[in-house]
Structure formats: structure tokens, C-alpha cells
Coordinates of C-alpha atoms in Angstrom, one line a residue:
X1 CA 311.1 3.5 32.2
X2 CA 308.1 3.6 33.5
X3 CA 306.1 4.6 30.6
X4 CA 306.9 1.3 29.2
X5 CA 307.6 -0.6 33.2
X6 CA 304.5 -0.8 35.7
X7 CA 304.5 -2.6 39.0
X8 CA 302.3 -6.1 37.9
X9 CA 299.8 -6.7 40.9
X10 CA 300.7 -10.1 42.6
X11 CA 299.3 -13.8 41.2
X12 CA 298.8 -16.7 42.9
X13 CA 301.2 -19.7 39.8
X14 CA 299.7 -22.7 39.4
X15 CA 300.3 -25.7 36.4
X16 CA 298.8 -25.3 33.2
X17 CA 295.6 -27.2 32.2
X18 CA 295.0 -27.3 28.0
X19 CA 291.9 -26.2 26.4
X20 CA 291.3 -30.1 24.2
X21 CA 289.4 -29.0 20.7
X22 CA 288.9 -32.5 20.7
X23 CA 286.4 -35.0 22.3
X24 CA 287.2 -35.3 26.0
X25 CA 287.9 -39.2 25.5
X26 CA 289.6 -38.9 22.7
X27 CA 293.0 -40.4 21.7
X28 CA 294.1 -38.0 18.5
X29 CA 296.6 -35.5 18.9
X30 CA 295.7 -32.1 19.7
X31 CA 296.1 -29.3 17.3
X32 CA 298.8 -27.4 19.0
X33 CA 300.6 -30.7 18.3
X34 CA 300.5 -30.9 14.3
X35 CA 302.2 -28.5 11.9
X36 CA 300.2 -25.2 11.1
X37 CA 300.2 -23.3 8.0
X38 CA 297.9 -19.3 8.7
X39 CA 296.3 -18.0 5.6
X40 CA 294.4 -14.3 6.1
X41 CA 290.5 -14.9 7.0
X42 CA 287.7 -13.7 4.8
X43 CA 286.6 -10.8 7.0
X44 CA 287.4 -8.8 9.4
X45 CA 285.4 -6.5 10.9
X46 CA 286.7 -3.1 12.7
X47 CA 283.7 -2.0 14.9
X48 CA 283.6 0.7 17.8
X49 CA 280.1 0.1 19.9
X50 CA 280.3 4.2 21.2
X51 CA 280.9 5.0 17.2
X52 CA 278.5 3.3 14.7
X53 CA 278.9 5.3 11.8
X54 CA 282.9 4.3 11.8
X55 CA 282.5 0.7 11.3
X56 CA 284.2 -1.1 8.8
X57 CA 284.8 -4.3 6.8
X58 CA 287.6 -6.1 5.8
X59 CA 287.8 -8.7 3.3
X60 CA 290.3 -10.5 1.8
X61 CA 291.3 -10.1 -2.3
X62 CA 293.9 -10.6 -4.0
X63 CA 296.2 -11.8 -1.8
X64 CA 295.4 -9.1 0.7
X65 CA 292.8 -7.4 3.4
X66 CA 291.1 -4.1 1.8
X67 CA 288.3 -2.7 2.5
X68 CA 284.4 -3.8 1.7
X69 CA 284.2 -1.8 -2.0
X70 CA 280.2 -1.7 -1.7
X71 CA 277.6 -1.0 0.9
X72 CA 276.5 -3.7 2.9
X73 CA 273.1 -5.4 3.8
X74 CA 271.4 -2.9 6.0
X75 CA 271.0 -6.3 8.8
X76 CA 274.2 -6.9 8.2
X77 CA 275.2 -3.4 9.8
X78 CA 272.3 -2.9 12.1
X79 CA 272.8 -5.7 13.7
X80 CA 272.3 -5.2 17.4
X81 CA 275.7 -4.9 19.5
X82 CA 278.2 -6.0 16.4
X83 CA 281.3 -6.9 17.8
X84 CA 283.8 -7.5 16.0
X85 CA 285.7 -10.6 13.9
X86 CA 287.4 -13.5 14.8
X87 CA 289.2 -16.2 12.6
X88 CA 286.7 -14.9 9.5
X89 CA 283.4 -14.8 11.8
X90 CA 281.4 -11.6 13.0
X91 CA 280.5 -11.5 15.9
X92 CA 277.3 -9.9 17.4
X93 CA 275.3 -10.1 20.8
X94 CA 272.0 -10.1 20.0
X95 CA 269.3 -10.1 23.2
X96 CA 271.5 -11.6 25.3
X97 CA 273.4 -14.6 23.4
X98 CA 276.1 -14.0 21.2
X99 CA 276.3 -15.2 17.4
X100 CA 279.1 -16.0 15.1
X101 CA 278.3 -15.8 11.6
X102 CA 280.1 -15.4 8.0
X103 CA 278.9 -12.7 5.0
X104 CA 279.0 -13.9 1.9
X105 CA 278.8 -10.1 0.5
X106 CA 276.1 -9.5 -1.6
X107 CA 274.4 -12.1 -1.0
X108 CA 271.7 -12.4 2.2
X109 CA 272.7 -15.8 3.4
X110 CA 274.7 -16.6 6.1
X111 CA 276.1 -19.3 7.9
X112 CA 275.3 -18.6 11.4
X113 CA 276.2 -20.1 15.5
X114 CA 274.9 -18.9 18.3
X115 CA 276.2 -19.3 21.7
X116 CA 274.4 -20.1 24.7
X117 CA 272.5 -17.7 26.8
X118 CA 274.6 -15.6 28.6
X119 CA 274.6 -15.3 32.6
X120 CA 276.7 -12.9 34.7
X121 CA 278.4 -14.3 37.4
X122 CA 278.1 -12.0 41.0
X123 CA 279.8 -8.5 40.3
X124 CA 280.0 -8.9 37.2
X125 CA 278.0 -7.8 33.9
X126 CA 277.4 -9.8 30.5
X127 CA 276.0 -7.0 28.2
X128 CA 279.2 -5.1 27.2
X129 CA 281.8 -7.6 25.5
X130 CA 284.9 -6.7 24.6
X131 CA 285.6 -9.4 21.8
X132 CA 285.2 -13.0 21.2
X133 CA 288.0 -15.8 20.5
X134 CA 287.6 -19.1 18.3
X135 CA 289.9 -22.2 17.7
X136 CA 289.0 -22.6 14.4
X137 CA 287.3 -20.9 11.4
X138 CA 286.7 -24.0 9.7
X139 CA 282.7 -24.8 9.7
X140 CA 283.7 -28.7 8.8
X141 CA 285.5 -28.5 12.3
X142 CA 283.9 -31.0 14.5
X143 CA 284.7 -29.4 17.3
X144 CA 285.4 -26.0 18.3
X145 CA 286.4 -23.6 22.0
X146 CA 284.9 -19.9 21.7
X147 CA 285.9 -17.4 24.2
X148 CA 283.8 -14.4 25.2
X149 CA 285.5 -11.7 26.7
X150 CA 283.9 -9.1 28.5
X151 CA 284.7 -5.3 30.0
X152 CA 285.6 -5.9 33.3
X153 CA 285.7 -9.6 35.6
X154 CA 283.8 -12.1 33.3
X155 CA 285.1 -14.4 30.6
X156 CA 283.1 -17.1 29.2
X157 CA 284.4 -20.4 27.5
X158 CA 282.3 -23.0 25.7
X159 CA 283.1 -25.8 23.9
X160 CA 280.6 -26.6 20.4
X161 CA 280.4 -30.2 18.5
X162 CA 278.8 -29.7 15.3
X163 CA 276.8 -33.1 13.6
X164 CA 275.2 -32.0 10.4
X165 CA 275.5 -28.5 10.3
X166 CA 273.4 -28.7 13.8
X167 CA 275.9 -26.9 16.4
X168 CA 275.0 -28.4 20.4
X169 CA 276.9 -26.9 23.6
X170 CA 278.8 -30.1 24.5
X171 CA 280.8 -27.7 28.0
X172 CA 280.7 -24.0 29.0
X173 CA 282.2 -22.8 32.1
X174 CA 281.9 -18.9 33.1
X175 CA 285.5 -17.9 35.0
X176 CA 285.6 -14.7 37.3
X177 CA 288.8 -13.3 36.4
X178 CA 290.5 -11.6 39.9
X179 CA 293.4 -9.4 38.2
X180 CA 292.0 -6.6 37.7
X181 CA 294.4 -6.2 34.9
X182 CA 293.0 -8.4 32.6
X183 CA 289.3 -6.5 33.1
X184 CA 289.6 -4.6 30.0
X185 CA 292.1 -6.6 27.5
X186 CA 291.2 -8.8 24.9
X187 CA 291.4 -12.5 24.6
X188 CA 293.5 -14.3 21.8
X189 CA 293.2 -18.1 21.3
X190 CA 296.8 -19.7 21.5
X191 CA 297.9 -22.4 18.8
X192 CA 300.9 -23.1 20.5
X193 CA 299.7 -23.6 23.8
X194 CA 296.0 -24.4 22.7
X195 CA 294.3 -22.4 25.5
X196 CA 293.2 -18.7 25.8
X197 CA 295.5 -16.0 26.5
X198 CA 294.6 -12.5 27.3
X199 CA 297.6 -10.0 28.3
X200 CA 297.1 -7.7 31.3
X201 CA 297.4 -3.8 31.0
X202 CA 300.5 -2.8 31.0
X203 CA 301.9 -6.2 29.1
X204 CA 303.7 -7.2 32.5
X205 CA 301.8 -10.4 33.1
X206 CA 299.9 -13.5 30.8
X207 CA 297.0 -15.1 31.4
X208 CA 296.1 -19.0 30.2
X209 CA 292.6 -20.3 30.4
X210 CA 291.2 -24.0 30.2
X211 CA 288.2 -25.1 29.5
X212 CA 287.4 -27.1 32.3
X213 CA 290.1 -26.3 34.9
X214 CA 292.0 -22.3 36.0
X215 CA 288.8 -21.1 36.3
X216 CA 290.1 -18.8 39.1
X217 CA 293.9 -19.8 39.2
X218 CA 294.9 -19.3 35.9
X219 CA 298.1 -20.3 34.7
X220 CA 299.9 -16.9 34.4
X221 CA 303.2 -16.0 33.0
X222 CA 305.6 -13.2 34.0
X223 CA 307.5 -11.0 31.5
X224 CA 310.5 -9.0 31.9
X225 CA 311.0 -6.8 29.3
X226 CA 314.7 -6.3 27.9
X227 CA 316.3 -4.3 25.1
X228 CA 314.1 -1.7 25.8
X229 CA 314.7 1.4 23.5
X230 CA 316.7 4.8 24.9
X231 CA 313.5 7.4 24.9
X232 CA 314.1 10.9 23.5
X233 CA 312.1 13.5 25.7
X234 CA 309.7 14.6 22.8
X235 CA 309.3 11.0 22.1
X236 CA 308.8 10.0 25.4
X237 CA 305.8 12.8 26.2
X238 CA 304.0 11.5 23.2
X239 CA 303.4 8.5 24.3
X240 CA 302.5 9.7 28.1
X241 CA 299.2 11.3 26.3
X242 CA 298.7 8.1 24.1
X243 CA 296.6 5.6 24.6
X244 CA 297.6 2.7 25.2
X245 CA 296.7 -1.1 24.3
X246 CA 298.5 -4.7 24.7
X247 CA 297.5 -7.6 22.4
X248 CA 299.5 -10.8 22.0
X249 CA 300.2 -11.9 18.1
X250 CA 301.0 -15.6 17.3
X251 CA 302.7 -17.0 14.4
X252 CA 301.4 -20.8 13.7
X253 CA 304.3 -21.4 11.1
X254 CA 306.9 -20.2 13.0
X255 CA 305.8 -20.7 16.4
X256 CA 306.6 -17.4 17.8
X257 CA 304.9 -15.1 20.2
X258 CA 304.5 -11.7 19.4
X259 CA 303.2 -8.6 22.0
X260 CA 302.4 -5.5 20.5
X261 CA 302.2 -2.2 22.5
X262 CA 299.7 0.2 20.1
X263 CA 299.7 4.0 21.5
X264 CA 297.0 6.2 19.4
X265 CA 295.9 9.6 20.2
X266 CA 293.4 11.9 19.3
X267 CA 294.1 13.4 15.5
X268 CA 293.7 16.7 14.5
X269 CA 290.1 16.2 13.0
X270 CA 289.3 15.7 17.2
X271 CA 286.7 13.0 16.5
X272 CA 289.1 10.4 15.3
X273 CA 292.7 9.0 16.8
X274 CA 295.7 8.1 14.9
X275 CA 298.6 5.5 15.9
X276 CA 301.7 7.6 16.8
X277 CA 304.0 4.3 16.9
X278 CA 304.0 0.4 17.7
X279 CA 306.4 -1.3 20.3
X280 CA 306.3 -4.8 19.3
X281 CA 307.9 -7.6 21.8
X282 CA 309.1 -11.3 21.2
X283 CA 308.2 -13.5 24.0
X284 CA 309.7 -16.7 25.0
X285 CA 309.3 -19.4 27.2
X286 CA 310.8 -18.3 29.9
X287 CA 308.9 -14.7 29.9
X288 CA 311.7 -12.9 28.0
X289 CA 309.8 -10.1 26.1
X290 CA 312.8 -8.6 24.0
X291 CA 311.7 -5.3 22.0
X292 CA 312.9 -5.5 18.3
X293 CA 312.0 -4.1 14.8
X294 CA 313.0 -7.4 13.1
X295 CA 310.6 -10.0 13.3
X296 CA 311.9 -12.1 10.4
X297 CA 309.8 -12.6 7.3
X298 CA 306.3 -12.0 9.0
X299 CA 304.0 -9.2 8.6
X300 CA 301.4 -8.6 11.6
X301 CA 297.7 -7.4 11.0
X302 CA 296.4 -5.5 13.9
X303 CA 292.8 -4.8 15.1
X304 CA 291.5 -4.4 18.3
X305 CA 289.1 -7.4 18.3
X306 CA 291.8 -9.8 16.7
X307 CA 295.3 -9.8 15.9
X308 CA 297.4 -12.5 13.7
X309 CA 300.6 -13.3 11.9
X310 CA 301.3 -14.7 8.8
X311 CA 304.8 -14.5 6.4
X312 CA 305.2 -11.3 4.2
X313 CA 305.7 -13.7 1.5
X314 CA 302.2 -14.1 1.4
X315 CA 300.4 -11.5 1.3
X316 CA 300.2 -9.0 -2.0
X317 CA 302.2 -4.8 -1.1
X318 CA 303.3 -6.2 2.7
X319 CA 307.1 -6.6 3.2
X320 CA 308.3 -8.1 5.9
X321 CA 308.9 -6.6 9.8
X322 CA 305.5 -4.4 8.8
X323 CA 302.4 -4.4 10.7
X324 CA 298.8 -3.6 8.8
X325 CA 296.5 -1.5 11.2
X326 CA 293.2 -1.7 10.5
X327 CA 290.4 -0.3 12.8
X328 CA 288.1 2.8 12.6
X329 CA 290.1 5.1 12.5
X330 CA 292.7 4.4 10.3
X331 CA 294.1 1.9 7.9
X332 CA 298.1 1.9 7.9
X333 CA 300.8 0.1 7.2
X334 CA 304.2 0.8 10.0
X335 CA 307.3 -0.2 9.2
X336 CA 308.8 -1.3 12.3
X337 CA 312.6 -0.6 11.4
X338 CA 311.9 2.5 10.8
X339 CA 310.4 4.1 13.5
X340 CA 312.7 6.4 15.7
X341 CA 312.7 6.6 19.1
X342 CA 315.2 9.6 19.8

């Protein structure tokens, strides 16, 4: 099982500190303590900086995410350094600043959020962004926290306050991550933990970061894989030949956390890659990562820059324990229960 299990690097464990999405001196409850619902975002942008001609825009329509059925305006597709999307906001890197904006179909006007100018920490770079994660999608939210994950050691987090549609930086930090297993992984915002989280390469460690503390020593959760499937020789050789990435997904409706291992390999057309397998693990608070083909009445939407989980009954054409993959290379649905490993 060395294909699934690799030895993680050693890191010191520290107590968690929460990302605060409310004023620092507010007595209101955090969003993590309130009942949550989760719906499909308005937009999902699937991008590959090396292959901009393959970019896809998925829009919420008729209870599902479907490809945009018209040619987007030039300024939308040709924006410098398009990154992807988060919570329905398109993200791009323009002149050293991250811009988040909504797109309103054929209408040229956007609602924009500009983050402060980026700076590189020593031995880091701030030109190639892995992805961006936002704590809330609502423009009416007065307080929001945004994390920018760069390729390599740097993670930048800032808190924004909205007053009459003006975006003001309240507090920001730049973090140099010491463990290389997190260097190429995307960041996600956890409503349950009220923190930004990154799963390390190989899926053995999950790091959680806070706005004010945990700069060099994040909260670390070590995962213990259980109930691993028995692989046939042919399946094992196939997975060994694949590019593998790990993605954290959280259900706001059930409070469950899943890790998806995504196996992709070059297709027959050479220029594209296609999914060969998915492995889904349910993660509990003790760090048990239990392989499962049954995620209840939930379905997962999987992209390279953001992934999310919603009740299957809320999505047209989706059934429980399905994963809808939306990528520049493919749009497909995987039935977890139908996957065979031997």
C-alpha cells in the first residue's frame, strides 16, 4: 500500500487558534457555532495557467453546475494570471495584487475586491498562486477573511471589512510554511473549524492556520488510514502511473470532513489528462481517515482550486455518493460505489 501511504515529515504539534471572521472584540458567536446550509456557488472557474485555451466557466443553472453557453467577454478570459474561483468569486493576479470579482453573464460590470499588494517572504515567491479561499461569499458580510496559497512555502491571510461597498484591509499576515508537503497543495476554508486548512501531499497531514497566530507552527492533524481497499496488480500499476492530488471537502450540513485522492493520467489525446480513480476518506476529529464508497446523501464537486460538498437532493441529475469532476480536461461524474479495485 505504499501507493497510498507514504511516511510524513515530522512537525511540532501546537494547540489550535481560530480564524476570527468577526471583529476582534466582538461578543457575537462565530459562524462555526451556527447551523449552516450549503448551496452551489454562482460560478466556478476551472483554469490552468499553462493551458489558458482550455479554461472552463461553470455556472449555476437549473439546480446544477453547467458549462457557460456563450462566449465570455474578452476582458474576462484575457485577464492576467487567472487563478480560479472561490465561493462564486473569480480570482486573478493583476500587477502583483489578487483580485476577486463576480461576473454577471453578458453584462460587463463586475463587483471587485482588491487585496493588498503581495510581498514575497525570504526564500518564497508571490507570482504563482495555487488557489484562493474566502470565508464567505456574501457581499453583505461585513467581515471576511481571504487566504492566498502560493506555489511553495508562502501562505498569505488577510481580513477585510466592508463599509458601504468599500473594501479595507483590517489585518494581514504572511506565513512561511516549513513543511514541504504543503508546498503544492490548495488551501480551503473550514466553517467547522473556523480556520484555513491544507492537506499535505500524500494525505498524511492536515495543517490549520490562524489569522493572528500559528505562523510557523500550525495546528497539525495526523491522519491514520483505515479500511483501505485491496488493489489488484493491474489496478496498483495503473494508480502508480497517475498524477495524484489530495483535496479536503467539508459538508456544512452534516459537519463531516472528507479527503479526496484524485488520480489522473494522460489520455489518448496526449494534450489532456483524464481521471482514472478517486478515493474518498472520511476524517474524524481523532485523525482517522476511513476509506468509504458511501458518503450518505451527499455529493461532491471537485476542482483543482476549490471543492465542496452538498446534499445530493439539492442538485439536479446528481445522486448520493457521486463526485462531479469539473476540470479544464474533463467534466464527468464518478459513482463511488461503482469503482472496482480488484
